[in-house]
Tab-separated table of C-alpha atoms and ligand atoms in Angstrom:
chain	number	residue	atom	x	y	z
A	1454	UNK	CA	-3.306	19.390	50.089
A	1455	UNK	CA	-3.645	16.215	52.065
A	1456	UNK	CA	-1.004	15.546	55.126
A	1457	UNK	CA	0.546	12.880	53.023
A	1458	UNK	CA	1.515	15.417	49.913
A	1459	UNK	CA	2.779	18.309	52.180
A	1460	UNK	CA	5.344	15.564	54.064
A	1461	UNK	CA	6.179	14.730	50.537
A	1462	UNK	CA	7.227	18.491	49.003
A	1463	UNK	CA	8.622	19.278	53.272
A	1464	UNK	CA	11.153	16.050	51.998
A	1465	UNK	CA	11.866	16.975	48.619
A	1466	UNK	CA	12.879	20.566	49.748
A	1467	UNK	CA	15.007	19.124	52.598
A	1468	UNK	CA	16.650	17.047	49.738
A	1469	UNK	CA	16.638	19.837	47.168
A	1470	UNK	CA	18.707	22.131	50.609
A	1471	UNK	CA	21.156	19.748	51.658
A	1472	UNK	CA	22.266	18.561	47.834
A	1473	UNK	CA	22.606	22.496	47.724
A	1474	UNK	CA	24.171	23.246	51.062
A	1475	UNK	CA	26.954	20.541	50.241
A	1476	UNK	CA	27.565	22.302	47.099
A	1477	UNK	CA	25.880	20.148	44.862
A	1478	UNK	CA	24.320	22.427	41.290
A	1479	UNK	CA	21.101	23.454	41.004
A	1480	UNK	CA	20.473	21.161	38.573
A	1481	UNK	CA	20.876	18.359	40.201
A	1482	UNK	CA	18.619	19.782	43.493
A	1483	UNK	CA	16.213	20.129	41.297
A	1484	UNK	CA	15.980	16.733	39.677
A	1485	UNK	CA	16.568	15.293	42.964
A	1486	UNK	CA	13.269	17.010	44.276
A	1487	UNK	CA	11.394	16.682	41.684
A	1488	UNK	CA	12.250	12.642	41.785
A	1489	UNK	CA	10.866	12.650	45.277
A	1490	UNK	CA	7.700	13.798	43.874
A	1491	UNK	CA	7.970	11.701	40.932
A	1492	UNK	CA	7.862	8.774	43.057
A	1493	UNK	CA	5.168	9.489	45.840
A	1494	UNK	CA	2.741	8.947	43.304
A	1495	UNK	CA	0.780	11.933	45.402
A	1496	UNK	CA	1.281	14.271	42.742
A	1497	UNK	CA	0.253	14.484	38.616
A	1498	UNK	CA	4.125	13.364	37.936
A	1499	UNK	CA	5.514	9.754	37.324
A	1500	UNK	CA	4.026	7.474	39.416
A	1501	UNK	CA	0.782	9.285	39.953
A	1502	UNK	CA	0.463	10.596	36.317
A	1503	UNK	CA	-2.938	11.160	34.911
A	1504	UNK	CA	-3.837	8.644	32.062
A	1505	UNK	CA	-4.593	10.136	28.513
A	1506	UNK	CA	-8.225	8.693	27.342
A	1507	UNK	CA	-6.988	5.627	25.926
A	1508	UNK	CA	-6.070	4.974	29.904
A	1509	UNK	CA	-2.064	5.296	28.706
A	1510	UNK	CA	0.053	7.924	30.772
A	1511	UNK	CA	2.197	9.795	28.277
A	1512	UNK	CA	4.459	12.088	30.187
A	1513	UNK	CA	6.389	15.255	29.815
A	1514	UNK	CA	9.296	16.845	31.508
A	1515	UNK	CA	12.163	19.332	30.939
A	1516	UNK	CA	14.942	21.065	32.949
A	1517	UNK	CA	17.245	24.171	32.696
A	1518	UNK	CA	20.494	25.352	34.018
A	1519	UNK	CA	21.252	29.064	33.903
A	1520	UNK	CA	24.839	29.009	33.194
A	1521	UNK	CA	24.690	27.930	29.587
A	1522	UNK	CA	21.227	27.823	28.704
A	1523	UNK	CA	21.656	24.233	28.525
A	1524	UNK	CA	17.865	22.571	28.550
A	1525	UNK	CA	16.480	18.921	27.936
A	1526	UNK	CA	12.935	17.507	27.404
A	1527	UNK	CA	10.848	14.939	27.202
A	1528	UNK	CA	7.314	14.990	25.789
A	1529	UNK	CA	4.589	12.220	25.647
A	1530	UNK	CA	7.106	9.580	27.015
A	1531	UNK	CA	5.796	5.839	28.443
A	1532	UNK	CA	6.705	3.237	30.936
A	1533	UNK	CA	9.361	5.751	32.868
A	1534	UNK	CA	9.216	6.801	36.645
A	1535	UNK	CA	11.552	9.536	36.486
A	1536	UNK	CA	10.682	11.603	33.609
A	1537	UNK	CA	13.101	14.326	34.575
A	1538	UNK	CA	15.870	12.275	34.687
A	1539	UNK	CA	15.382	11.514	31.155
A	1540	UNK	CA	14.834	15.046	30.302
A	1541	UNK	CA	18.147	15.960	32.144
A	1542	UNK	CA	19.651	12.739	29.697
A	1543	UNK	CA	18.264	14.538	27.013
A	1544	UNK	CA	20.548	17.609	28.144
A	1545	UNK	CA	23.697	15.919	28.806
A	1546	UNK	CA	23.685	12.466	26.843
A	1547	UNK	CA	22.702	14.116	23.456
A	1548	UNK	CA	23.164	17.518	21.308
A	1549	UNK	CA	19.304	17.871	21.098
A	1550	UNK	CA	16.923	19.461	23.302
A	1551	UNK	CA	13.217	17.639	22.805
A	1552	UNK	CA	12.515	13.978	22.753
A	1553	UNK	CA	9.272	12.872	21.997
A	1554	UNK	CA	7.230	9.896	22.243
A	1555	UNK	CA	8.186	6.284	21.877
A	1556	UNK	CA	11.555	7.434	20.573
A	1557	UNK	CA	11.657	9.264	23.601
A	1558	UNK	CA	10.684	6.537	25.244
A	1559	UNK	CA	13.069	3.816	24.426
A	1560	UNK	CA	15.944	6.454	24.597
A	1561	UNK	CA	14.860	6.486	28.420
A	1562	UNK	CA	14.963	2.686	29.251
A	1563	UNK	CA	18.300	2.715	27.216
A	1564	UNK	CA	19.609	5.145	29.649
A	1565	UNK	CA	18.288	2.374	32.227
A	1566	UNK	CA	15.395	4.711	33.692
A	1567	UNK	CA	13.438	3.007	35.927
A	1568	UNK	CA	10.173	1.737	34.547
A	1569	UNK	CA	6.411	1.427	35.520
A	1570	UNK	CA	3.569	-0.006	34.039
A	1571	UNK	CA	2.463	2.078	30.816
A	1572	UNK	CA	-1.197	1.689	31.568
A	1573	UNK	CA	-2.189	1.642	35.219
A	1574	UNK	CA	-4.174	-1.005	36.533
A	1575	UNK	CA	-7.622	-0.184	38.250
A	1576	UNK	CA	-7.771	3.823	36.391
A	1577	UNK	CA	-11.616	4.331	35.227
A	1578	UNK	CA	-10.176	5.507	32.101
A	1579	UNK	CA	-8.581	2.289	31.748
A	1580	UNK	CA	-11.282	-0.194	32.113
A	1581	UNK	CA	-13.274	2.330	29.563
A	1582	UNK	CA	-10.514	2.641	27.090
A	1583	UNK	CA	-11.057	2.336	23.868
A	1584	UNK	CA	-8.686	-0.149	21.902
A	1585	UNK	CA	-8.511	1.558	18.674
A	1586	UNK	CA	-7.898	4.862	19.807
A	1587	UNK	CA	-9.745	6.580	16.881
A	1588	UNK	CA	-12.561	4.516	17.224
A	1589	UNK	CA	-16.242	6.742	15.883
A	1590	UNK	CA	-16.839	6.750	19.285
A	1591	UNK	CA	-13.546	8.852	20.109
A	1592	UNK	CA	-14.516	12.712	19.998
A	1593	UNK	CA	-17.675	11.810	21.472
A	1594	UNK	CA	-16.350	10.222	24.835
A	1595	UNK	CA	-13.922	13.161	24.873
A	1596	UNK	CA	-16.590	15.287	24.435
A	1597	UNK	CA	-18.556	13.509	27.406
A	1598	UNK	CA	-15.087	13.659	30.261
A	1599	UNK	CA	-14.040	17.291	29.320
A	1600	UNK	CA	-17.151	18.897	30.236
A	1601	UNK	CA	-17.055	17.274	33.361
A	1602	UNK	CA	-13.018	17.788	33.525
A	1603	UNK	CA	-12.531	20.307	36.060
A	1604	UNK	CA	-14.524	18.420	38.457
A	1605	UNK	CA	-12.556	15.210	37.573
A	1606	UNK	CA	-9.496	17.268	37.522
A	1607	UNK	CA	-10.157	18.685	41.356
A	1608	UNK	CA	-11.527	15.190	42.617
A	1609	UNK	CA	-8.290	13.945	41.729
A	1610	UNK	CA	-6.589	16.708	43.822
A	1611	UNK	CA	-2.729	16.483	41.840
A	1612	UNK	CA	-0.943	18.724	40.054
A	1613	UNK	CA	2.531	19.208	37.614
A	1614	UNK	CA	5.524	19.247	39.955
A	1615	UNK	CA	8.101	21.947	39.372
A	1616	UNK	CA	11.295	22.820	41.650
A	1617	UNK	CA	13.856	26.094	40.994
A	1618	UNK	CA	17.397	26.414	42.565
A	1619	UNK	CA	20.719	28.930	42.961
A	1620	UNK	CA	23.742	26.618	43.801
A	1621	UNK	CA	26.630	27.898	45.666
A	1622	UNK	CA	28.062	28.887	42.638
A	1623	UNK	CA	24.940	31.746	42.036
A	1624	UNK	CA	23.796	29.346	39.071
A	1625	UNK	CA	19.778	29.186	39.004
A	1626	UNK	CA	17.742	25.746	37.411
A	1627	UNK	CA	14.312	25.268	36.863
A	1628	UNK	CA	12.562	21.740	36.213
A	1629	UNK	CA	8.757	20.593	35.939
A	1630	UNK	CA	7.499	16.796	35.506
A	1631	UNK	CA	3.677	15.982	34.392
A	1632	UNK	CA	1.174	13.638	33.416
A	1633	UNK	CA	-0.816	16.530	31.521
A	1634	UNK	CA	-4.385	16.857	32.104
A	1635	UNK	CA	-6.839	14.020	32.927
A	1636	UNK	CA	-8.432	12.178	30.058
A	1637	UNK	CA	-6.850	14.209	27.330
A	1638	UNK	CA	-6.712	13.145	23.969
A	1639	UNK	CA	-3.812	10.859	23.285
A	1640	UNK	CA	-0.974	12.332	21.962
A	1641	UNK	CA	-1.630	16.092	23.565
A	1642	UNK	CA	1.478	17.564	24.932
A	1643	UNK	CA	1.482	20.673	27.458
A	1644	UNK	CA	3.232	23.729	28.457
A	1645	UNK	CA	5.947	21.826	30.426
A	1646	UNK	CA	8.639	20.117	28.274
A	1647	UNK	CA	8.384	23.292	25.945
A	1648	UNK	CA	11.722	25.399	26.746
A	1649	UNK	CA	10.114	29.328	27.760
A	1650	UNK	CA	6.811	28.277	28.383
A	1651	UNK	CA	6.706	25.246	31.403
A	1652	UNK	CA	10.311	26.212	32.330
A	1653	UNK	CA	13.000	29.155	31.788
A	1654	UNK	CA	16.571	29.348	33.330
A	1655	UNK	CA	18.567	32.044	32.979
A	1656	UNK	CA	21.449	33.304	34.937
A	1657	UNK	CA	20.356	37.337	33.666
A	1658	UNK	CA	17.137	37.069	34.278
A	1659	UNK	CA	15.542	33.975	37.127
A	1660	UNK	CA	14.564	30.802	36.790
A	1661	UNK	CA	10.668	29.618	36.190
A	1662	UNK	CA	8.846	26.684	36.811
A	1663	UNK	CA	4.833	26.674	35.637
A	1664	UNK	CA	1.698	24.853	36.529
A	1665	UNK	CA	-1.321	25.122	35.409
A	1666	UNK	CA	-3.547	24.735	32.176
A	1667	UNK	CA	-0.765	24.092	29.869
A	1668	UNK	CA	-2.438	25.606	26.895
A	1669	UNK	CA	-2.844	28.891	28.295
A	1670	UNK	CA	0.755	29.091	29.232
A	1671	UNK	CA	2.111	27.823	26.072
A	1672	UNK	CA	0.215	30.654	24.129
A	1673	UNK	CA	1.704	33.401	26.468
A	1674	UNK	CA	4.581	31.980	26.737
A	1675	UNK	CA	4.636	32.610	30.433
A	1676	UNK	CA	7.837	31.518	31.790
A	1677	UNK	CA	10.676	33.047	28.910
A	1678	UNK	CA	7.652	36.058	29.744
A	1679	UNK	CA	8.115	36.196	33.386
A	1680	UNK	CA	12.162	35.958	32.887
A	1681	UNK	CA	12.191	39.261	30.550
A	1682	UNK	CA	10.586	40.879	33.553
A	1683	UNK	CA	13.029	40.185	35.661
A	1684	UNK	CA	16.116	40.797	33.217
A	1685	UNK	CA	14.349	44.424	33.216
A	1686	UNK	CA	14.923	44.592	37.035
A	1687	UNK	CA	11.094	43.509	37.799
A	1688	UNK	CA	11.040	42.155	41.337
A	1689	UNK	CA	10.137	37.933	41.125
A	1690	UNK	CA	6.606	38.599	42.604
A	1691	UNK	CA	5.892	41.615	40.244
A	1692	UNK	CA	6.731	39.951	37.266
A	1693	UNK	CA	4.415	36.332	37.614
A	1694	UNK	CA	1.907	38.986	38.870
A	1695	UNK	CA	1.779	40.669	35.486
A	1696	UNK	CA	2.098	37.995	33.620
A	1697	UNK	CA	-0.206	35.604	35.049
A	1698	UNK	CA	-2.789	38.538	35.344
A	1699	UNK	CA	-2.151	38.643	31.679
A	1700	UNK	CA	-3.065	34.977	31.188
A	1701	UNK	CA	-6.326	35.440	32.618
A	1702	UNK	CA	-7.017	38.815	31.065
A	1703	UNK	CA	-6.086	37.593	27.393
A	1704	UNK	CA	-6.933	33.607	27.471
A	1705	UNK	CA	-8.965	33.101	30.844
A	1706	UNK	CA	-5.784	31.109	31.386
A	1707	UNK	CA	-5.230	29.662	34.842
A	1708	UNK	CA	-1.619	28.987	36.293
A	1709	UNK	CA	0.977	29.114	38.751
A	1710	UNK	CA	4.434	29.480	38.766
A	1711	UNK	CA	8.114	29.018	41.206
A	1712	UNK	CA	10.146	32.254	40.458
A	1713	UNK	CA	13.618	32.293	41.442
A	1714	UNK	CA	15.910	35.871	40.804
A	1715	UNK	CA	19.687	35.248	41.285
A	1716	UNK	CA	20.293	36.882	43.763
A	1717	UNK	CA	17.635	34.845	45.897
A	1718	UNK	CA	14.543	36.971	46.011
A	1719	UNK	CA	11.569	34.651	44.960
A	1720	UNK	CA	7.785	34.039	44.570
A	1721	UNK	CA	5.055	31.585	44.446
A	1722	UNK	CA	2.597	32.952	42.708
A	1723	UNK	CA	-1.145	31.844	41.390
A	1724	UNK	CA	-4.481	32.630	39.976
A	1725	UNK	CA	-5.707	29.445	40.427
A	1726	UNK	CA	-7.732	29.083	43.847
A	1727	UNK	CA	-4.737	26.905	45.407
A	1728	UNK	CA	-1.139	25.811	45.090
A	1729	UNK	CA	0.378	23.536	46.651
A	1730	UNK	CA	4.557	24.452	47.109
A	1731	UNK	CA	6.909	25.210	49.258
A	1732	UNK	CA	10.766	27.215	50.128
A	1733	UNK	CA	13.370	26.748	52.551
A	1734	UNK	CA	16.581	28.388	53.224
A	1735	UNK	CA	17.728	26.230	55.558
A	1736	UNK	CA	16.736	28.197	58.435
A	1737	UNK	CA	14.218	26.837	60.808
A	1738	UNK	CA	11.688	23.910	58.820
A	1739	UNK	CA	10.626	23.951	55.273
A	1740	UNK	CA	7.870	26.301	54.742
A	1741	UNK	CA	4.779	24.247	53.045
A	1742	UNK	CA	1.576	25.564	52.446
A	1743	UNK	CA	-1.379	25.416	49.832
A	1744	UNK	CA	-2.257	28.909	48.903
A	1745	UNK	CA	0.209	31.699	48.639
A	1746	UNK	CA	-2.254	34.918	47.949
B	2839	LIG	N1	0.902	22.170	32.977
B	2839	LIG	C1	0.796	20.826	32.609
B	2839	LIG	C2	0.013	20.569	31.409
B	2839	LIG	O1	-0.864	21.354	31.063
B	2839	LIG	O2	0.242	19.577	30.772
């Protein structure tokens, strides 16, 4: 984590706290944070988004309150800065949950989302892009950046943002914002706008926000996972434990994940060799660090 990202999470947990602390929902501390990480451009959210291989960043975002189950998403959505705002839209604007694509997209700038530049200028995947995106040439150069993809991946150095929150009123939230993986194909969606596997929010059980290799934790469903452990009384760090142990044991799967009980206990918990997050209770400076084994 470079100096410059952990100023950026030590803000949007002193943001996330004092929206809290002045009685503010959870929901809205968690948009707010995740907004501040939206915008750095430091992280693989909004402004510093990964490009799909047509050098296009497609995004994806949802959030969840705990109170009602009330959830909104966005998936594969263009042009926006602030894909969790639109996701939260999604929640309180229509009756739906998921909205995809350029639908998605225009339902965004409707709402008057701020916008960015679809296709950022000076990506390598942009100058190589092809212009038909199904060109004979397509599966090939796919081919060509995955297997060098986890190098690309940790040369680029950002991740999905995710934040969780209890509110004054013992209400939980959990929200994550992404620009997927690096040089995908265009068009793939990930674990986080999908409702019980990116995110989870549940007043009985905790509230779960996931990074990682999104189709790992879509197939294990990790966060709605992680939540039944804690509705059985599981303890927060028990629970991702098990389940992301799972991930690896059944899908090689790699991940991390926020876990939030209600009555305040949490963890930060991953099997990938670092993550960078954060807490703070108020009490003394927000805690920021890169690994939490
Ligand atoms: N976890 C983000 C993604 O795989 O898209």
């Amino acid at each position: 984590m470079t100096a410059a990202q952990a100023g950026c999470l030590t803000a949007a947990l002193e943001i996330g706290y004092h929206l809290l602390d002045r009685g503010a929902p959870a929901l809205t501390a968690v948009e707010q944070a995740i907004r501040v990480l939206e915008q750095s451009g430091l992280f693989n959210a909004g402004r510093g988004s990964h490009v799909q291989l047509d050098g296009v960043r497609r995004m994806d975002a949802s959030i969840m309150e705990g109170q009602d189950l009330q959830a909104g998403a966005v998936a594969s959505i263009e042009g926006i800065v602030h894909p969790i705002s639109a996701a939260r839209l999604v929640m309180e604007q229509t009756t739906h949950v998921l909205l995809v694509g350029k639908p998605g997209s225009a339902f965004a700038r409707h709402c008057g989302l701020e916008r960015q530049p679809r296709r950022p200028s000076g990506h390598a995947a942009g100058k190589a892009a092809m212009t038909r995106v199904w060109s004979p040439k397509t599966l090939e150069l796919y081919r060509t950046m995955m297997s060098s993809g986890p190098a690309l991946r940790k040369r680029a150095g950002k991740e999905t943002v995710g934040a969780v929150a209890l509110d004054q009123t013992g209400t939980i939230a959990a929200g994550a914002s992404t620009g997927g993986i690096d040089l995908m194909l265009p068009g793939r969606v990930g674990d986080t706008p999908i409702i019980g596997c990116g995110v989870y929010a549940d007043n009985e059980s905790g509230a779960v926000s996931m990074t990682g290799l999104g189709e790992g934790i879509i197939r294990i469903a990790v966060a709605k996972e992680i939540c039944d452990r804690l509705a059985q009384g599981e303890r927060p760090v028990s629970a991702a434990t098990q389940v992301l142990k799972k991930l690896v044991r059944r899908i090689k799967g790699a991940a991390g994940s926020l876990v939030l009980a209600p009555d305040g206990r949490f963890a930060i918990t991953h099997v990938t060799p670092r993550m960078a997050a954060g807490w703070w209770n108020g009490k003394g400076r927000p805690t920021v660090r890169d690994s939490f084994q």
